[in-house]
Coordinates of C-alpha atoms in Angstrom, one line a residue:
X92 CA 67.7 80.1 97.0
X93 CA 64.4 78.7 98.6
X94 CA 65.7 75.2 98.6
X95 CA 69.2 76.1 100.5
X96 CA 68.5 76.6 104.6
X97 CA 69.9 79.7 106.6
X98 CA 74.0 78.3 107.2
X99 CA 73.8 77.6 103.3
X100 CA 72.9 81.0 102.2
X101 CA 74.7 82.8 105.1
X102 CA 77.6 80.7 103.3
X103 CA 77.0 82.3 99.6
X104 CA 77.0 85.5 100.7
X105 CA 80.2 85.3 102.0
X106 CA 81.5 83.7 99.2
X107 CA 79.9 86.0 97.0
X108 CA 80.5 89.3 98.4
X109 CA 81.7 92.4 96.7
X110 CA 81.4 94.7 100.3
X111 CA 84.6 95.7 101.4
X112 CA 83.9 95.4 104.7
X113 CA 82.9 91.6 104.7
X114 CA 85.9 91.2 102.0
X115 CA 88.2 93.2 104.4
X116 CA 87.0 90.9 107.5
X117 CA 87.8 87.9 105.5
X118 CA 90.9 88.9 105.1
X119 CA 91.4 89.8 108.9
X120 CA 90.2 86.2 110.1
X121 CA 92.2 84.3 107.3
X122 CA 95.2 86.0 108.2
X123 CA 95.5 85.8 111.8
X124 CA 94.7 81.9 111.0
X125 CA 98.0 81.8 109.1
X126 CA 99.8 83.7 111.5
X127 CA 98.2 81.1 114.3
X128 CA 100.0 77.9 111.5
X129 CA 103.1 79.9 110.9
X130 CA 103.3 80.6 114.9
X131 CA 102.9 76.5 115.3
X132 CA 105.4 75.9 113.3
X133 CA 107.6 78.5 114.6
X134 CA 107.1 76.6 118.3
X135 CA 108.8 73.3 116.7
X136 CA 111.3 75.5 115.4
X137 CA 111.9 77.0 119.1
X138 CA 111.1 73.4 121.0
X139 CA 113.6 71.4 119.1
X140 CA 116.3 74.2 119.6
X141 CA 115.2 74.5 124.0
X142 CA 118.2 72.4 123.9
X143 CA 121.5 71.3 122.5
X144 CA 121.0 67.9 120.6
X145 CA 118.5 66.1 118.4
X146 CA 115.5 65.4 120.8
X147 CA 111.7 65.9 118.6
X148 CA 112.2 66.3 114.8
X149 CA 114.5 65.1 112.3
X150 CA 116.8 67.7 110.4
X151 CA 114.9 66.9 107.6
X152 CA 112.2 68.0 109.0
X153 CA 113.4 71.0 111.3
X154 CA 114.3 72.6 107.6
X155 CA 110.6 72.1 106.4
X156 CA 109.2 74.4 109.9
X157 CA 111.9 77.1 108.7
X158 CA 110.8 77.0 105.1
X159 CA 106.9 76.8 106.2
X160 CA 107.6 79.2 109.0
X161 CA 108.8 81.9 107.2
X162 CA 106.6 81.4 103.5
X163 CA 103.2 81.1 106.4
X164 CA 104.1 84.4 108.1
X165 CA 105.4 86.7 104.9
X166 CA 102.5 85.9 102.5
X167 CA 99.2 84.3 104.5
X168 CA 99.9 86.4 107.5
X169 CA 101.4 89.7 107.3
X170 CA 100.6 91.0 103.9
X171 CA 96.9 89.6 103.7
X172 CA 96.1 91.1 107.4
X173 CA 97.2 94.6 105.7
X174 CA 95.2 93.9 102.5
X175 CA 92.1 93.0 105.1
X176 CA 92.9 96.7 107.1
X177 CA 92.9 98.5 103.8
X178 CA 90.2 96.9 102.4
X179 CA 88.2 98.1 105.9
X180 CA 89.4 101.5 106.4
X181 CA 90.7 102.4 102.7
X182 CA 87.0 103.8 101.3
X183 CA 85.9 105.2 104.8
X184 CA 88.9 107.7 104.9
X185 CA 89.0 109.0 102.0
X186 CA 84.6 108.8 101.8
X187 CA 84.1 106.6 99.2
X188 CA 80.9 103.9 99.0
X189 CA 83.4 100.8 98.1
X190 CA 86.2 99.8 97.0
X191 CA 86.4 100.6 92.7
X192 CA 86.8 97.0 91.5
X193 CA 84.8 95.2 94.1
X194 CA 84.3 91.9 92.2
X195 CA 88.3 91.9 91.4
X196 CA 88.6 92.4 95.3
X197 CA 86.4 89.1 96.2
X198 CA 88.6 86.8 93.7
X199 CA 91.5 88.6 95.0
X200 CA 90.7 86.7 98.7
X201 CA 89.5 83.7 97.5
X202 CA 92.5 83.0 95.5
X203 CA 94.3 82.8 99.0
X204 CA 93.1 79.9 100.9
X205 CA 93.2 77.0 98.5
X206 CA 97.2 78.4 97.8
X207 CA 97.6 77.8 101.7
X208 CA 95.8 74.4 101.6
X209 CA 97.9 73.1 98.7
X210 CA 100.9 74.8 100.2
X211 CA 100.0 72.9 103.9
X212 CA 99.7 69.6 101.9
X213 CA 103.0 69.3 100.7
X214 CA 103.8 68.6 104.2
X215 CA 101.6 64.9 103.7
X216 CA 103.5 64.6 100.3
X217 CA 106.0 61.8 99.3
X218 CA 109.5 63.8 99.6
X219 CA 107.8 66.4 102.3
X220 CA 107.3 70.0 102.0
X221 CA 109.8 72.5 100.7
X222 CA 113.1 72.1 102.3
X223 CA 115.2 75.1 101.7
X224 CA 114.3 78.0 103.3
X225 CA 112.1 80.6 102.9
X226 CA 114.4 82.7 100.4
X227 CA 114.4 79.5 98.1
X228 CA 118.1 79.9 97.0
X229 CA 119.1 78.1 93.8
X230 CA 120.4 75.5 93.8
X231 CA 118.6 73.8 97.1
X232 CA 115.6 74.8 95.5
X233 CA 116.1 74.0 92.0
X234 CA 118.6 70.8 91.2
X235 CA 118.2 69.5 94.9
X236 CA 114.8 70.2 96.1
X237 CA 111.7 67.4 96.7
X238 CA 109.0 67.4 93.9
X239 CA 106.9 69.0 96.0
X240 CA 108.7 72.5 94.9
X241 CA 106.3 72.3 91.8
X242 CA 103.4 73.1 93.9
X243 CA 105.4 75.5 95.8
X244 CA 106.2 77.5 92.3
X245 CA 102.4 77.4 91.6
X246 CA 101.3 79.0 95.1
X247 CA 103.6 81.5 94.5
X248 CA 102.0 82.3 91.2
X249 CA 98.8 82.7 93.2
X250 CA 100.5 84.4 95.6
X251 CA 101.3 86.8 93.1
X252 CA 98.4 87.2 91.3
X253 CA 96.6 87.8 94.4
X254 CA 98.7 91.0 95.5
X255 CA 98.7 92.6 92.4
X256 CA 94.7 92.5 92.0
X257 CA 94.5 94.1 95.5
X258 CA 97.3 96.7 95.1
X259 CA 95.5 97.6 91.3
X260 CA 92.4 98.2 93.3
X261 CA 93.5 100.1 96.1
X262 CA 95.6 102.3 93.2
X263 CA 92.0 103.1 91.2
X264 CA 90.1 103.9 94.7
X265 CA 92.1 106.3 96.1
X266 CA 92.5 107.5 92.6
X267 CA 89.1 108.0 91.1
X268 CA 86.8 107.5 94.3
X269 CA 88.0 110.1 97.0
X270 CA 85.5 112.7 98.3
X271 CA 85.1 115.8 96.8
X272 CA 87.5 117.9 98.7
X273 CA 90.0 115.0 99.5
X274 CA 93.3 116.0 98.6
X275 CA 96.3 114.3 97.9
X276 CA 97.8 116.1 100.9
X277 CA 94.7 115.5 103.0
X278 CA 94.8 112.4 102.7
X279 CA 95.3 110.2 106.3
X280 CA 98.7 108.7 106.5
X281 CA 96.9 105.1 106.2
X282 CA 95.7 105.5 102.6
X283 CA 99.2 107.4 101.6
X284 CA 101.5 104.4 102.9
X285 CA 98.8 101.9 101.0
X286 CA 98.9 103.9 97.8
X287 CA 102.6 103.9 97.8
X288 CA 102.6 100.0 99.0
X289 CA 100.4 99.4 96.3
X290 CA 102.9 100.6 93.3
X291 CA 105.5 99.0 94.8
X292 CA 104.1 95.6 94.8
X293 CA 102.8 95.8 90.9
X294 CA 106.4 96.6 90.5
X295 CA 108.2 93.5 92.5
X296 CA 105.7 91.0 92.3
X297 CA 106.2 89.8 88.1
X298 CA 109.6 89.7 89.3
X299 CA 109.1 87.1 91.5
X300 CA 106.8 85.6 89.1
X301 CA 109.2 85.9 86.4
X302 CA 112.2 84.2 88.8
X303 CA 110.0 80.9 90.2
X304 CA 108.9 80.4 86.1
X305 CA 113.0 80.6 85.4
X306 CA 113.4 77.9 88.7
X307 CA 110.3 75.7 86.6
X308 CA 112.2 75.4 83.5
X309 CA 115.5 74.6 85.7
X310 CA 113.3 72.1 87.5
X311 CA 111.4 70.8 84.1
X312 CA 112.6 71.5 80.8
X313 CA 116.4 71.3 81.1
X314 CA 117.1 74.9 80.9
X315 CA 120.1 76.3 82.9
X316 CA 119.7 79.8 84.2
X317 CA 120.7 78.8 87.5
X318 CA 123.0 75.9 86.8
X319 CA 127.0 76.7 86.3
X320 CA 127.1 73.5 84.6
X321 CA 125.5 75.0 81.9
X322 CA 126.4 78.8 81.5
X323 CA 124.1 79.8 84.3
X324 CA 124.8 81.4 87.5
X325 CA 123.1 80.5 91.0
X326 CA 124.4 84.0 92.3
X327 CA 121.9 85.6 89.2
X328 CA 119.2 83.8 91.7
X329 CA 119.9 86.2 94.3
X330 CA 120.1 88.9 92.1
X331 CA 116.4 88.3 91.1
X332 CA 115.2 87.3 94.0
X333 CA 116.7 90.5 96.6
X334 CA 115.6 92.6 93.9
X335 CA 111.4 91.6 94.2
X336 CA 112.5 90.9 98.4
X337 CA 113.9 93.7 99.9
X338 CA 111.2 96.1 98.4
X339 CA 109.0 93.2 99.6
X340 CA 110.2 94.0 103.4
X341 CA 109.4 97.4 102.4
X342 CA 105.8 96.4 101.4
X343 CA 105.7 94.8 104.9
X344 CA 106.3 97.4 107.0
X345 CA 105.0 100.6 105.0
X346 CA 101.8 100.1 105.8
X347 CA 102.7 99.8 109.9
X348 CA 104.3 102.7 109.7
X349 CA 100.4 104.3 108.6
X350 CA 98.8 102.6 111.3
X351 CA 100.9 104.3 114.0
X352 CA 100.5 107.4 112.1
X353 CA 96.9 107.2 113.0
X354 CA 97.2 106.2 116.4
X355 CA 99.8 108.4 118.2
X356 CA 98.1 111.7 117.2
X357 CA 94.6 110.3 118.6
X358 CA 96.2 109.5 121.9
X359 CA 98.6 112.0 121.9
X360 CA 95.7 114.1 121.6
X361 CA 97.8 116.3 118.6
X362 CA 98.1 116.7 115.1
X363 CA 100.5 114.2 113.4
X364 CA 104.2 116.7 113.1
X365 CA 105.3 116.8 109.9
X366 CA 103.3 115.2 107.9
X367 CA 104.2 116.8 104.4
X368 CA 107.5 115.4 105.5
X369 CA 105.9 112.1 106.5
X370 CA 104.5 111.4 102.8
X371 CA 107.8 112.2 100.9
X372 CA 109.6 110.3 103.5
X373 CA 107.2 107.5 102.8
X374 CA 107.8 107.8 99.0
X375 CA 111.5 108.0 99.5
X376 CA 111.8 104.5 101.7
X377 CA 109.6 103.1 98.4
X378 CA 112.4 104.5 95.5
X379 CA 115.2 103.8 97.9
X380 CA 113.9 100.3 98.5
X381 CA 114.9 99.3 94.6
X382 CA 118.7 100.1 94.8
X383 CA 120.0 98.4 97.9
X384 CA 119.4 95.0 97.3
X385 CA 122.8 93.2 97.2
X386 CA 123.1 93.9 100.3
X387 CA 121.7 91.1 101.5
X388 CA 124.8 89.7 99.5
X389 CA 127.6 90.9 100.6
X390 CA 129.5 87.0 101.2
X391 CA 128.8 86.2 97.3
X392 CA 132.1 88.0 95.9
X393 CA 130.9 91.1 94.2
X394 CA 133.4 93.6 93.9
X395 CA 134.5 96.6 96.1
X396 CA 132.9 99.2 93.8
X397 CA 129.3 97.0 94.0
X398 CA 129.3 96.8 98.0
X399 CA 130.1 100.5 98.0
X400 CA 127.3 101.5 96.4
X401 CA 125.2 99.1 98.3
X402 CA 126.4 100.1 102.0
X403 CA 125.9 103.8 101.1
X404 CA 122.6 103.2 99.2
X405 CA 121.3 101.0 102.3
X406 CA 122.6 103.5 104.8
X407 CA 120.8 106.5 103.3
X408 CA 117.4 104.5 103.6
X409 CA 118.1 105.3 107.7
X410 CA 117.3 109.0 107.0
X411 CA 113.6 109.2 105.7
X412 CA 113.3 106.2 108.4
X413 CA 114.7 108.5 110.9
X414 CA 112.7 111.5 109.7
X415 CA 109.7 109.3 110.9
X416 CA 110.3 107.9 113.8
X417 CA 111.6 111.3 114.7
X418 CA 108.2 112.8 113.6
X419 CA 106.3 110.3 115.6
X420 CA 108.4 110.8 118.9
X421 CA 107.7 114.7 118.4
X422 CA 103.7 114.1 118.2
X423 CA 103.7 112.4 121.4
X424 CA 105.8 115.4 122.8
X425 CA 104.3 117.3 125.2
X426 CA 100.9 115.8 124.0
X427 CA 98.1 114.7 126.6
X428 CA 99.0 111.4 126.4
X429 CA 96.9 108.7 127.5
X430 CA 98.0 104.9 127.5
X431 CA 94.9 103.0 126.0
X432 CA 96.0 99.7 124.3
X433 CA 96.4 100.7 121.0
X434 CA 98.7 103.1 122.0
X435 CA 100.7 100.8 123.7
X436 CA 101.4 98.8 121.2
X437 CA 102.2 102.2 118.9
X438 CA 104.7 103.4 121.1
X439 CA 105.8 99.4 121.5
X440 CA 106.0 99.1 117.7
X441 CA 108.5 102.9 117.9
X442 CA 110.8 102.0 119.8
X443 CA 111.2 98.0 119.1
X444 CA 111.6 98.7 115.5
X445 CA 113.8 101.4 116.0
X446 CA 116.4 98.6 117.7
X447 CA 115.6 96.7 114.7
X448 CA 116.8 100.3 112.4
X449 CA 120.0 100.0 114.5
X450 CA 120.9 96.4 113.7
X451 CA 119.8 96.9 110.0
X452 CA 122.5 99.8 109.9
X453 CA 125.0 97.5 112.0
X454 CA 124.2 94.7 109.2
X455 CA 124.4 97.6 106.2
X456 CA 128.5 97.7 106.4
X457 CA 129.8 95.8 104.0
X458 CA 133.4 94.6 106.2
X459 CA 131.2 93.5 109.0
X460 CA 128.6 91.8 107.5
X461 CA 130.7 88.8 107.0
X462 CA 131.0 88.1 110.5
X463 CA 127.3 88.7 110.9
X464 CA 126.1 87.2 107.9
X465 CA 123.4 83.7 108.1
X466 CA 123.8 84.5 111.5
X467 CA 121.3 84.8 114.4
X468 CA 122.2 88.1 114.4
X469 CA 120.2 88.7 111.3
X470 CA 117.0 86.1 112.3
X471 CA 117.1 88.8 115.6
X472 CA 117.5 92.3 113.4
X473 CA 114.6 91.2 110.9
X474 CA 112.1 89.5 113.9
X475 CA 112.5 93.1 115.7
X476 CA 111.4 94.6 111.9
X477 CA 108.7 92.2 111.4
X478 CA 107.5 91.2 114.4
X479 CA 108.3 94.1 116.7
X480 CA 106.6 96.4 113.3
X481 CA 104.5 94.5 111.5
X482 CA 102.4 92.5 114.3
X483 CA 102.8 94.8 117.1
X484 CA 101.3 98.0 114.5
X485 CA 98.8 95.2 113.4
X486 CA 97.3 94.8 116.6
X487 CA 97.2 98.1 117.5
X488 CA 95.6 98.9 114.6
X489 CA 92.5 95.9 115.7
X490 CA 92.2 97.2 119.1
X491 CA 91.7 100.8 117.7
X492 CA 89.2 100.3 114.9
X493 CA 87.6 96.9 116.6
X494 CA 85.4 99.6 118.1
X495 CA 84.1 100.9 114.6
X496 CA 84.2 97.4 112.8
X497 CA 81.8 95.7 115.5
X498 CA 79.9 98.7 117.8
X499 CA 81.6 96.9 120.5
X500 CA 84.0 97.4 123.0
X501 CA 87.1 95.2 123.9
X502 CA 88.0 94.5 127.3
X503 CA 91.0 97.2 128.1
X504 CA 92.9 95.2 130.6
X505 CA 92.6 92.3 129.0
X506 CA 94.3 94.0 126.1
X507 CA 96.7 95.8 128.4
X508 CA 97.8 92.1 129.7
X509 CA 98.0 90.7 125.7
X510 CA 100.6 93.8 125.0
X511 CA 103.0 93.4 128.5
X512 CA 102.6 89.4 127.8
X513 CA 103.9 90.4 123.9
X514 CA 106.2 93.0 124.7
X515 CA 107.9 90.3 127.7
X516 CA 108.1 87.5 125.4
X517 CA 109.0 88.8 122.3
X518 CA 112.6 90.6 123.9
X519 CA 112.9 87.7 125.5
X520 CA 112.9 85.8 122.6
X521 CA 114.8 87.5 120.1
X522 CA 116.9 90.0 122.2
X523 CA 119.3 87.1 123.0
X524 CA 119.3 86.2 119.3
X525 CA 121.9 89.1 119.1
X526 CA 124.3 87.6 121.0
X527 CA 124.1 84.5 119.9
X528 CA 124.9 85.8 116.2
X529 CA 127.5 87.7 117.3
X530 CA 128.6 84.6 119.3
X531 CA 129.0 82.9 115.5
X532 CA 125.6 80.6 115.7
X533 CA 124.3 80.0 112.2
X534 CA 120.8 80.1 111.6
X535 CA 119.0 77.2 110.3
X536 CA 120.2 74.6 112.0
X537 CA 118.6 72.0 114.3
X538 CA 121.5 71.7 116.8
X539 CA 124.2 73.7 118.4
X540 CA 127.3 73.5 120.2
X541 CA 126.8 74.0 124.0
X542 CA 128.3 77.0 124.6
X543 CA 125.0 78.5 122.8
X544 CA 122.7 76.6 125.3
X545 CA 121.5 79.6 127.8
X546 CA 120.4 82.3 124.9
X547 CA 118.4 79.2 123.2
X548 CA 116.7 78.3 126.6
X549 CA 115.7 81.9 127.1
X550 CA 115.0 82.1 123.3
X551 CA 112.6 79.1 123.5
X552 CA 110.9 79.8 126.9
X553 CA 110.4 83.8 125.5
X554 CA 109.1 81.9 122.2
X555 CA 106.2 80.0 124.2
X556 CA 105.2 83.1 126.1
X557 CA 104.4 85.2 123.1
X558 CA 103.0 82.9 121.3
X559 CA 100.3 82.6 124.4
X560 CA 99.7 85.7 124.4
X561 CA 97.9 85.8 121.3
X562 CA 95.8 83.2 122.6
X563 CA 94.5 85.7 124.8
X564 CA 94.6 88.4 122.1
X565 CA 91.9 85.8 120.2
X566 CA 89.5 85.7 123.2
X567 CA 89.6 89.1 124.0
X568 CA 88.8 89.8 120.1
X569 CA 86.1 86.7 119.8
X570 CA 84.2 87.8 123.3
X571 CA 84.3 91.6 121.8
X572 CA 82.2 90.3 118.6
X573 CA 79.7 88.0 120.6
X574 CA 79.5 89.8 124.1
X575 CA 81.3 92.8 124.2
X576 CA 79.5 95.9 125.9
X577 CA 78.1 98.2 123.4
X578 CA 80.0 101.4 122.3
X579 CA 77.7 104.5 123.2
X580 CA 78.1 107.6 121.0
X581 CA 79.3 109.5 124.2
X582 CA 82.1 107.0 123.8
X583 CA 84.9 108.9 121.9
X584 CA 88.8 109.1 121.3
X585 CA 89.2 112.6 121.5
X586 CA 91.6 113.3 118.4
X587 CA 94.0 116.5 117.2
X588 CA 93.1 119.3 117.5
X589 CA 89.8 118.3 119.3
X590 CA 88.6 116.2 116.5
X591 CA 86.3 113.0 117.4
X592 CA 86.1 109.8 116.0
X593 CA 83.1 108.7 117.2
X594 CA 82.7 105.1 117.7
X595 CA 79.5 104.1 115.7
X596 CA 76.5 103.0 117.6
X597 CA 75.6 99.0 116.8
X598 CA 73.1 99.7 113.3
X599 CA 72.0 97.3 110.6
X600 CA 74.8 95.9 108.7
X601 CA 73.8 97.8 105.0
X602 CA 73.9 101.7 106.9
X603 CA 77.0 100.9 108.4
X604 CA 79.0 102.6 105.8
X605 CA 79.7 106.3 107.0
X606 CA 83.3 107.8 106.9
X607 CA 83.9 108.6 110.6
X608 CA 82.6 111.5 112.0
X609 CA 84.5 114.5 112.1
X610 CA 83.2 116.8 114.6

């Protein structure tokens, strides 16, 4: 190592390192750099519709930004930002030294950004990037799609093997390398809605290996599972693939709902309520998540019997989902509540997602869900789950533990400014969506008929202001790291029950490593 210089070592040892926290940090910073690509294309997305006509991309290309857009945000932004939080936090709840497989978890990153790069380059391929959406329905994607859906299927693979070596890792530390005295049932509400997140993706993600290999021999070697023409079934496609993505959703959002676990009893200055119920009610969203699938199929002809099952099946989900949100509205009850930004974005994340509950029970019924169906209803009901849950708990859950991660802390109105800038913007954008899906506008298309004009303006002009506000969300994060004022140990979040978290002085990076201090 003599020979290489300081940036060249410096280098290697991120590139080699089995520390959970450096791992977990990658993770962080590689995410929010997909979310910052997925966000860009997004903006096209929201430019080219400001208006009624064809006025800055082609069709062509408007369908490669919803593609992108959706494939960017799903699996390089959402699910490796939680993968970077559990990777962080996962070992310091429960008091173990590191994650158990810690070589596993450094191939586990690294698999991630050359997928993105060769996913981005399709875009500069002959034929363009993948054209048909981000649920890849057969047979757009299979007897129609550019050649560029080869490289697609092989990111996906990637993708894949990626979130299975995580979720077997975080499965065999909270297993085997909790702290004597850790319980099950003392476990934080974090590490339970991982463990469970975990198991489900080992179960879903072959599945979706197993249905893009079916799409390659389609594509490749003349085989027909998705081809009427010979004996197959494109309807068998969205069988396969509802059945890996609505746990997927599930897999999404689980791990929010731990996050704001966490946060509302520190500022509400109580003990989480109910949290045995909390953990089964976890467990039950997980089982419930296999059996409702087709319900994201309700226009493909199945019979009466089949969307039955699924409207009932999908509305029962709505109780352990109530049980929650219930659960988190009775911590903050009569709590000393204080509004720090993490907590803003908590109680944010409650009652936004809880709009999107609503219109996921609205789109449950079978006899309505053909009016609403490839609507913008649905883009609004799952941008209120995903946006309003997954990145509003996600940035709560940075502004809480930036503290402890760095010995630094943020700028509080600064942060306050990024959530009233998020929470502005983001209704603005996809509240009108509603209307305009009930209104009969189809999603996916790069032009409308006027009488849809106003809701896209707003849409578009909401669009832009969220995405500025993460702008600010970087800086505020970037100037914590290089100049933020020093935490103090006087400098405490008074938990439940008068428990502190005491936000660790700035140490050497090696003794950084304690579970947080429970006074």
């Amino acid at each position: 190592m003599g020979a290489h210089g300081p940036a060249t070592q410096g280098l290697m040892r991120w590139v080699t390192t089995t520390n959970h926290k450096d791992i977990g940090t990658m993770y962080l910073w590689f995410s929010f750099a997909m979310f910052i690509m997925g966000g860009a294309f997004a903006m096209i997305i929201r430019a080219e519709l400001f208006q009624p006509g064809l006025q800055i991309v082609e069709p062509e290309f408007f369908n490669q930004m919803t593609t992108m857009h959706g494939l960017v945000m799903v699996f390089g932004a959402i699910m490796p930002s939680f993968v970077g939080l559990a990777n962080w936090m996962i070992p310091m709840m429960i008091g173990a030294p590191d994650m158990a497989l810690p070589r596993m978890n450094n191939l586990s990153f690294w698999i991630l950004p050359p997928t993105f790069l060769l996913l981005a380059s399709t875009l500069f391929m002959e034929g363009g990037a993948p054209n048909f959406g981000w649920t890849f329905y057969a047979p757009l994607s299979t007897t129609y799609a550019p050649d560029t859906v080869t490289f697609f299927i092989f990111g996906v693979h990637l993708m894949g093997l990626s979130s299975i070596m995580g979720s077997i890792n975080i499965i065999a530390t909270v297993v085997n390398l909790r702290a004597p005295g850790m319980t099950y049932m003392k476990m934080p509400m974090f590490v339970w809605t991982w463990l469970i997140t975990a198991f489900l993706l080992i179960a879903v993600m072959p599945v979706l290996a197993g249905l893009v290999t079916m799409m390659l021999m389609d594509i490749h070697f003349g085989t027909s599972f998705f081809s009427a023409a010979g004996g197959g079934d494109p309807v068998l496609f969205q069988h396969v693939f509802w059945f890996f993505g609505h746990p997927e959703v599930y897999i999404i959002i689980l791990p929010a709902f731990g996050v704001v676990s966490q946060i509302i009893p520190t500022f509400a200055r109580k003990p989480l309520f109910g949290y045995d119920s909390m953990v089964y009610a976890t467990a039950s969203i997980a089982f419930l998540s296999f059996i409702v699938w087709a319900h994201h199929m309700y226009t493909v002809g199945m019979p009466v019997a089949g969307e039955l099952f699924f409207m009932y099946a999908t509305m029962l989900i709505a109780v352990p989902t109530g049980v929650k949100v219930f659960n988190w509205i009775t911590t903050m009850w009569k709590g000393s509540m204080t509004f720090e930004t993490p907590m803003l974005f908590s109680i944010g994340f409650v009652f936004l997602f809880t709009i999107g509950g609503f219109t996921g029970v609205m789109l449950s019924l079978a006899p309505v869900d053909f009016q609403y169906h490839d609507s913008y209803f649905v883009v609004a009901h799952f941008h209120y789950v995903m946006v309003a849950g997954a990145v509003f708990s996600m940035s709560a859950a940075v502004y809480y533990w930036l503290p402890k991660w760095c010995g630094k802390m943020y700028n509080e109105s600064m942060g306050k400014a990024h959530f009233w800038i998020s929470f502005v913007g983001f209704n603005l954008t996809f509240f009108p969506q509603h209307f305009l899906g009930l209104a009969g506008m189809p999603r996916r298309i790069p032009d409308y008929a006027l009488q849809f004009t106003d809701f896209n303006t707003m849409s578009s002009i909401g669009a832009f202001i969220y995405g500025s506000s993460q702008i600010l969300f970087l800086f505020n994060v970037v100037r914590t790291i290089v100049a933020g004022k020093p935490t103090s140990e006087e400098k405490t979040w008074e938990g439940a029950e008068g428990l502190e978290w005491t936000v660790p002085t700035p140490a050497p990076y090696h003794t950084f490593s304690t579970p947080p201090e429970v006074k």
